[in-house]
mmCIF file of C-alpha atoms and ligand atoms in Angstrom:
data_model
loop_
_atom_site.group_PDB
_atom_site.id
_atom_site.type_symbol
_atom_site.label_atom_id
_atom_site.label_comp_id
_atom_site.label_asym_id
_atom_site.label_seq_id
_atom_site.Cartn_x
_atom_site.Cartn_y
_atom_site.Cartn_z
ATOM 1 C CA MET A 154 95.922 187.853 134.804
ATOM 2 C CA ILE A 155 96.195 190.189 131.852
ATOM 3 C CA ASN A 156 93.593 192.848 131.292
ATOM 4 C CA ARG A 157 92.798 193.160 127.566
ATOM 5 C CA ASP A 158 89.916 195.571 127.822
ATOM 6 C CA TYR A 159 89.232 198.583 125.582
ATOM 7 C CA GLU A 160 91.521 201.598 125.392
ATOM 8 C CA GLY A 161 90.523 205.131 126.453
ATOM 9 C CA LYS A 162 90.818 207.773 129.160
ATOM 10 C CA ASP A 163 88.096 206.012 131.168
ATOM 11 C CA LYS A 164 90.069 202.777 131.047
ATOM 12 C CA GLU A 165 90.572 201.494 134.592
ATOM 13 C CA GLY A 166 93.665 199.914 136.056
ATOM 14 C CA MET A 167 94.753 198.674 139.452
ATOM 15 C CA VAL A 168 97.086 201.254 141.013
ATOM 16 C CA LEU A 169 99.045 200.667 144.214
ATOM 17 C CA ARG A 170 100.037 204.290 144.811
ATOM 18 C CA ILE A 171 101.321 207.398 143.078
ATOM 19 C CA GLU A 172 104.462 209.151 144.337
ATOM 20 C CA ARG A 173 105.254 212.696 143.287
ATOM 21 C CA SER A 174 108.683 214.374 143.174
ATOM 22 C CA SER A 175 110.685 211.155 143.023
ATOM 23 C CA ILE A 176 114.329 211.474 142.013
ATOM 24 C CA HIS A 177 115.099 207.734 142.043
ATOM 25 C CA ASP A 178 112.993 206.414 139.186
ATOM 26 C CA GLY A 179 114.439 208.109 136.138
ATOM 27 C CA ASP A 180 115.860 211.498 135.162
ATOM 28 C CA GLY A 181 114.713 214.700 136.858
ATOM 29 C CA PHE A 182 111.627 215.055 139.037
ATOM 30 C CA ARG A 183 109.173 212.277 138.322
ATOM 31 C CA THR A 184 105.706 211.172 139.234
ATOM 32 C CA VAL A 185 105.858 207.424 139.737
ATOM 33 C CA VAL A 186 102.687 205.432 139.167
ATOM 34 C CA PHE A 187 103.043 202.075 140.904
ATOM 35 C CA LEU A 188 100.714 199.475 139.400
ATOM 36 C CA LYS A 189 99.526 196.555 141.490
ATOM 37 C CA GLY A 190 99.992 192.951 140.403
ATOM 38 C CA CYS A 191 103.080 191.062 139.290
ATOM 39 C CA PRO A 192 103.472 187.605 137.731
ATOM 40 C CA LEU A 193 106.833 187.187 139.466
ATOM 41 C CA ASN A 194 107.364 186.406 143.100
ATOM 42 C CA CYS A 195 110.944 187.486 143.820
ATOM 43 C CA GLN A 196 111.900 186.359 147.296
ATOM 44 C CA TRP A 197 113.668 189.667 148.045
ATOM 45 C CA CYS A 198 110.861 191.860 146.650
ATOM 46 C CA SER A 199 110.844 195.165 148.548
ATOM 47 C CA THR A 200 107.198 195.884 147.656
ATOM 48 C CA PRO A 201 105.298 192.712 148.551
ATOM 49 C CA GLU A 202 102.127 194.810 148.644
ATOM 50 C CA SER A 203 102.522 195.231 144.859
ATOM 51 C CA GLN A 204 102.593 191.523 144.012
ATOM 52 C CA LYS A 205 98.949 190.425 144.248
ATOM 53 C CA PHE A 206 96.538 191.679 141.599
ATOM 54 C CA GLY A 207 93.558 192.469 143.826
ATOM 55 C CA ILE A 208 93.004 194.993 146.613
ATOM 56 C CA GLU A 209 94.519 193.887 149.955
ATOM 57 C CA GLN A 210 94.066 195.075 153.503
ATOM 58 C CA ALA A 211 96.529 194.888 156.382
ATOM 59 C CA GLY A 212 95.049 196.433 159.543
ATOM 60 C CA ASP A 213 93.995 199.978 158.647
ATOM 61 C CA ILE A 214 95.990 200.056 155.446
ATOM 62 C CA ILE A 215 94.361 199.299 152.108
ATOM 63 C CA TYR A 216 96.718 198.420 149.284
ATOM 64 C CA GLY A 217 95.443 199.130 145.802
ATOM 65 C CA GLN A 218 92.678 201.131 144.171
ATOM 66 C CA LYS A 219 91.025 201.185 140.787
ATOM 67 C CA MET A 220 91.769 204.394 138.889
ATOM 68 C CA THR A 221 90.995 205.560 135.381
ATOM 69 C CA VAL A 222 93.640 206.877 133.016
ATOM 70 C CA GLU A 223 92.214 210.371 133.415
ATOM 71 C CA GLU A 224 92.338 210.161 137.233
ATOM 72 C CA VAL A 225 96.003 209.171 137.089
ATOM 73 C CA MET A 226 96.828 211.835 134.508
ATOM 74 C CA LYS A 227 95.219 214.517 136.714
ATOM 75 C CA VAL A 228 97.850 213.722 139.345
ATOM 76 C CA VAL A 229 100.665 213.437 136.797
ATOM 77 C CA ARG A 230 99.837 216.829 135.244
ATOM 78 C CA LYS A 231 100.194 218.638 138.598
ATOM 79 C CA ASP A 232 103.996 218.636 138.298
ATOM 80 C CA ALA A 233 104.249 219.336 134.580
ATOM 81 C CA ALA A 234 106.294 222.510 135.184
ATOM 82 C CA PHE A 235 108.852 220.573 137.256
ATOM 83 C CA TYR A 236 109.222 217.919 134.545
ATOM 84 C CA PHE A 237 109.993 220.560 131.978
ATOM 85 C CA HIS A 238 112.726 222.221 134.048
ATOM 86 C CA SER A 239 114.316 219.045 135.433
ATOM 87 C CA GLY A 240 114.074 216.676 132.477
ATOM 88 C CA GLY A 241 111.631 214.546 134.472
ATOM 89 C CA GLY A 242 108.236 213.090 133.688
ATOM 90 C CA MET A 243 106.041 210.095 134.432
ATOM 91 C CA THR A 244 107.438 206.687 135.372
ATOM 92 C CA LEU A 245 105.274 203.580 135.387
ATOM 93 C CA SER A 246 106.482 201.032 137.901
ATOM 94 C CA GLY A 247 105.115 198.001 139.666
ATOM 95 C CA GLY A 248 104.177 195.406 140.378
ATOM 96 C CA GLU A 249 104.507 194.767 136.681
ATOM 97 C CA VAL A 250 103.566 197.440 134.154
ATOM 98 C CA LEU A 251 103.249 194.882 131.347
ATOM 99 C CA ALA A 252 100.651 192.871 133.270
ATOM 100 C CA GLN A 253 98.116 195.707 132.646
ATOM 101 C CA PRO A 254 99.102 196.380 129.037
ATOM 102 C CA VAL A 255 96.096 198.356 127.818
ATOM 103 C CA PHE A 256 95.982 200.607 130.870
ATOM 104 C CA SER A 257 99.755 201.123 130.760
ATOM 105 C CA ARG A 258 99.801 201.799 127.037
ATOM 106 C CA THR A 259 96.931 204.278 127.309
ATOM 107 C CA LEU A 260 98.683 206.140 130.123
ATOM 108 C CA LEU A 261 101.983 206.246 128.226
ATOM 109 C CA LYS A 262 100.269 207.357 125.030
ATOM 110 C CA GLU A 263 98.406 210.120 126.870
ATOM 111 C CA ALA A 264 101.625 211.358 128.490
ATOM 112 C CA CYS A 265 103.394 211.403 125.107
ATOM 113 C CA THR A 266 100.479 213.335 123.569
ATOM 114 C CA GLU A 267 100.828 215.934 126.349
ATOM 115 C CA GLY A 268 104.616 216.192 125.890
ATOM 116 C CA ILE A 269 105.415 214.458 129.190
ATOM 117 C CA ASN A 270 108.550 212.316 129.256
ATOM 118 C CA THR A 271 107.838 208.622 129.915
ATOM 119 C CA ALA A 272 109.780 205.819 131.571
ATOM 120 C CA VAL A 273 108.918 202.316 132.710
ATOM 121 C CA GLU A 274 110.460 200.006 135.300
ATOM 122 C CA THR A 275 109.743 196.424 134.290
ATOM 123 C CA SER A 276 110.825 192.808 134.552
ATOM 124 C CA PHE A 277 110.005 192.303 130.830
ATOM 125 C CA PHE A 278 108.035 189.181 131.758
ATOM 126 C CA ALA A 279 105.312 189.415 129.109
ATOM 127 C CA GLU A 280 104.439 188.248 125.622
ATOM 128 C CA GLU A 281 106.638 189.859 122.966
ATOM 129 C CA LYS A 282 103.638 191.520 121.286
ATOM 130 C CA ILE A 283 102.778 193.278 124.545
ATOM 131 C CA VAL A 284 106.272 194.740 124.796
ATOM 132 C CA ASP A 285 106.051 195.790 121.137
ATOM 133 C CA SER A 286 102.731 197.534 121.720
ATOM 134 C CA LEU A 287 104.153 199.746 124.480
ATOM 135 C CA LEU A 288 107.585 200.556 123.057
ATOM 136 C CA PRO A 289 106.467 203.426 120.782
ATOM 137 C CA TYR A 290 105.361 205.346 123.893
ATOM 138 C CA ILE A 291 108.365 204.599 126.130
ATOM 139 C CA MET A 292 111.309 207.011 126.212
ATOM 140 C CA THR A 293 113.356 205.105 128.802
ATOM 141 C CA ALA A 294 113.012 201.436 129.752
ATOM 142 C CA TYR A 295 114.632 200.298 133.003
ATOM 143 C CA VAL A 296 114.639 196.524 132.763
ATOM 144 C CA ASP A 297 115.584 194.218 135.629
ATOM 145 C CA LEU A 298 117.966 191.349 134.980
ATOM 146 C CA LYS A 299 118.060 189.258 138.119
ATOM 147 C CA LEU A 300 119.546 185.914 137.122
ATOM 148 C CA MET A 301 120.720 184.213 133.942
ATOM 149 C CA SER A 302 120.288 180.628 135.133
ATOM 150 C CA PRO A 303 116.712 179.502 134.306
ATOM 151 C CA ASP A 304 116.508 177.101 137.260
ATOM 152 C CA LEU A 305 117.708 179.730 139.742
ATOM 153 C CA HIS A 306 115.321 182.282 138.249
ATOM 154 C CA GLN A 307 112.478 179.804 138.677
ATOM 155 C CA LYS A 308 113.560 179.054 142.235
ATOM 156 C CA TYR A 309 113.963 182.646 143.408
ATOM 157 C CA CYS A 310 111.456 184.521 141.205
ATOM 158 C CA GLY A 311 108.757 181.904 140.631
ATOM 159 C CA VAL A 312 109.007 181.921 136.815
ATOM 160 C CA GLU A 313 111.612 180.951 134.220
ATOM 161 C CA ASN A 314 113.520 183.734 132.501
ATOM 162 C CA GLY A 315 113.327 182.635 128.828
ATOM 163 C CA ARG A 316 110.616 185.160 128.000
ATOM 164 C CA ILE A 317 112.516 187.953 129.765
ATOM 165 C CA LEU A 318 115.798 187.277 127.957
ATOM 166 C CA ASN A 319 114.000 186.922 124.620
ATOM 167 C CA ASN A 320 112.321 190.306 125.118
ATOM 168 C CA MET A 321 115.680 191.913 125.902
ATOM 169 C CA VAL A 322 117.230 190.485 122.733
ATOM 170 C CA LYS A 323 114.256 191.503 120.578
ATOM 171 C CA THR A 324 114.076 194.950 122.131
ATOM 172 C CA ASN A 325 117.772 195.412 121.498
ATOM 173 C CA GLN A 326 116.981 195.043 117.771
ATOM 174 C CA SER A 327 113.935 197.325 117.829
ATOM 175 C CA LYS A 328 113.809 200.395 115.609
ATOM 176 C CA GLU A 329 111.857 202.350 118.240
ATOM 177 C CA LYS A 330 113.794 205.238 119.779
ATOM 178 C CA PHE A 331 113.963 204.508 123.493
ATOM 179 C CA ARG A 332 116.807 204.264 125.991
ATOM 180 C CA LEU A 333 117.499 200.785 127.355
ATOM 181 C CA ILE A 334 118.989 200.582 130.838
ATOM 182 C CA ILE A 335 119.534 197.225 132.505
ATOM 183 C CA ARG A 336 119.298 197.032 136.293
ATOM 184 C CA VAL A 337 120.851 194.173 138.228
ATOM 185 C CA PRO A 338 119.868 193.904 141.910
ATOM 186 C CA LEU A 339 122.814 192.334 143.725
ATOM 187 C CA ILE A 340 121.380 189.725 146.106
ATOM 188 C CA PRO A 341 124.012 188.075 148.332
ATOM 189 C CA GLY A 342 123.957 184.304 147.984
ATOM 190 C CA VAL A 343 121.632 184.442 144.967
ATOM 191 C CA ASN A 344 123.291 186.172 142.000
ATOM 192 C CA ASP A 345 126.614 187.436 143.363
ATOM 193 C CA SER A 346 128.786 184.451 142.401
ATOM 194 C CA GLU A 347 131.522 185.127 139.858
ATOM 195 C CA MET A 348 129.918 182.594 137.514
ATOM 196 C CA GLU A 349 126.475 184.231 137.617
ATOM 197 C CA LEU A 350 127.866 187.775 137.277
ATOM 198 C CA CYS A 351 129.990 186.658 134.292
ATOM 199 C CA LYS A 352 126.887 185.229 132.624
ATOM 200 C CA ILE A 353 125.036 188.496 133.220
ATOM 201 C CA GLY A 354 127.999 190.538 131.935
ATOM 202 C CA LYS A 355 128.355 188.427 128.779
ATOM 203 C CA PHE A 356 124.652 188.661 128.013
ATOM 204 C CA CYS A 357 124.580 192.436 128.500
ATOM 205 C CA ALA A 358 127.664 192.847 126.306
ATOM 206 C CA GLY A 359 125.467 191.621 123.441
ATOM 207 C CA LEU A 360 122.845 194.315 124.063
ATOM 208 C CA LYS A 361 124.346 197.015 121.869
ATOM 209 C CA ARG A 362 121.703 199.616 122.566
ATOM 210 C CA MET A 363 121.993 199.271 126.352
ATOM 211 C CA GLU A 364 123.035 202.716 127.588
ATOM 212 C CA TYR A 365 124.472 201.438 130.859
ATOM 213 C CA LEU A 366 124.120 198.697 133.441
ATOM 214 C CA GLN A 367 123.044 199.763 136.903
ATOM 215 C CA LEU A 368 124.099 197.528 139.800
ATOM 216 C CA LEU A 369 121.747 197.972 142.752
ATOM 217 C CA PRO A 370 122.414 196.669 146.268
ATOM 218 C CA TYR A 371 119.862 194.401 147.926
ATOM 219 C CA HIS A 372 118.048 196.236 150.727
ATOM 220 C CA ARG A 373 115.567 195.265 153.421
ATOM 221 C CA LEU A 374 113.067 198.116 153.092
ATOM 222 C CA GLY A 375 110.052 195.867 152.447
ATOM 223 C CA SER A 376 110.611 193.454 155.334
ATOM 224 C CA ASP A 377 108.114 195.175 157.689
ATOM 225 C CA THR A 378 105.420 195.053 155.020
ATOM 226 C CA TYR A 379 105.700 191.255 154.861
ATOM 227 C CA ARG A 380 104.888 191.186 158.569
ATOM 228 C CA LYS A 381 101.933 193.549 158.113
ATOM 229 C CA LEU A 382 100.592 191.329 155.321
ATOM 230 C CA GLY A 383 101.124 188.208 157.419
ATOM 231 C CA ARG A 384 103.518 186.715 154.873
ATOM 232 C CA PRO A 385 106.894 185.160 155.636
ATOM 233 C CA TYR A 386 109.986 187.050 154.461
ATOM 234 C CA ALA A 387 112.274 184.443 152.967
ATOM 235 C CA PHE A 388 115.392 186.584 153.370
ATOM 236 C CA ASP A 389 114.975 187.536 157.021
ATOM 237 C CA GLY A 390 118.487 187.950 158.387
ATOM 238 C CA LEU A 391 120.127 188.618 155.013
ATOM 239 C CA MET A 392 122.279 191.742 155.172
ATOM 240 C CA PRO A 393 122.782 194.182 152.275
ATOM 241 C CA PRO A 394 126.100 193.859 150.418
ATOM 242 C CA THR A 395 128.977 195.993 151.691
ATOM 243 C CA GLU A 396 130.593 198.692 149.543
ATOM 244 C CA GLU A 397 133.550 196.344 148.970
ATOM 245 C CA HIS A 398 131.191 193.594 147.839
ATOM 246 C CA MET A 399 129.472 195.970 145.418
ATOM 247 C CA ALA A 400 132.819 197.189 144.065
ATOM 248 C CA ALA A 401 134.101 193.618 143.540
ATOM 249 C CA SER A 402 130.869 192.638 141.759
ATOM 250 C CA ARG A 403 131.067 195.721 139.590
ATOM 251 C CA LYS A 404 134.607 194.812 138.568
ATOM 252 C CA ILE A 405 133.429 191.392 137.381
ATOM 253 C CA LEU A 406 130.685 193.000 135.272
ATOM 254 C CA GLU A 407 133.180 195.521 133.875
ATOM 255 C CA ARG A 408 135.116 192.686 132.261
ATOM 256 C CA TYR A 409 132.257 192.588 129.758
ATOM 257 C CA VAL A 410 130.420 195.912 129.992
ATOM 258 C CA SER A 411 132.226 199.263 129.963
ATOM 259 C CA HIS A 412 129.491 201.393 131.511
ATOM 260 C CA VAL A 413 128.459 200.015 134.930
ATOM 261 C CA ILE A 414 127.110 202.435 137.533
HETATM 262 S S1 SF4 B 207 109.416 191.717 139.559
HETATM 263 FE FE1 SF4 B 207 109.640 193.419 140.990
HETATM 264 S S2 SF4 B 207 107.575 193.738 141.825
HETATM 265 FE FE2 SF4 B 207 107.579 191.714 140.850
HETATM 266 S S3 SF4 B 207 108.031 190.323 142.551
HETATM 267 FE FE3 SF4 B 207 109.962 190.821 141.532
HETATM 268 S S4 SF4 B 207 110.823 192.539 142.690
HETATM 269 FE FE4 SF4 B 207 108.624 192.369 143.235
#
């Protein structure tokens, strides 16, 4: 599943789509490059079209295209002036960025060379050496922490979380200068129990370089895409958490972590 090909501007990767002028995927105005393919299979995933590694078709819509580093950078460069004035830049998202390590690293390296701020959104599910190889080119890492319990993580995300937690601990000790932000999606009935949130809070309290913890409410935005792809949506009928639910969950996390947003 991992592409270990050569490195260079003509290196190809599988891209789902590129969104310009995003304000939700890092600081300032950002161009978000969504890569296609993810080793996880989170049951609440809002981008099911990003999970499979190959090109998919649903009716008239084609999900995924092969692009070279240079083709992606041509799009990224278009908004260079906006990055400079807003503190924005390029964000690599997924799917899973670390599942195409050479392509991702080459893109990040190219952006750094051109003075473009870089961020990644990742599950951290990858070999430690892959994380290490990308870190020098990452300015901000947004890392998802979904569940602490290995059996629940396996049940709801399709893989165990040992590798993810290990990468967080190792990254916390890294000498590379990047910002570490942990994101917790709050999924009612999955990770919103007091016991699970306490485990998450305790673990994050040990991550000294974590800048803040971001609690994100579950949402249903991807549910139509499941239908288009002819796949069942496991959480059909699940409603997003209320503001009160979010506030109560935040309070539990704040027992351990001072900066929760
Ligand atoms: S890690 Fe992200 S992209 Fe992958 S399945 Fe989970 S929610 Fe979807």
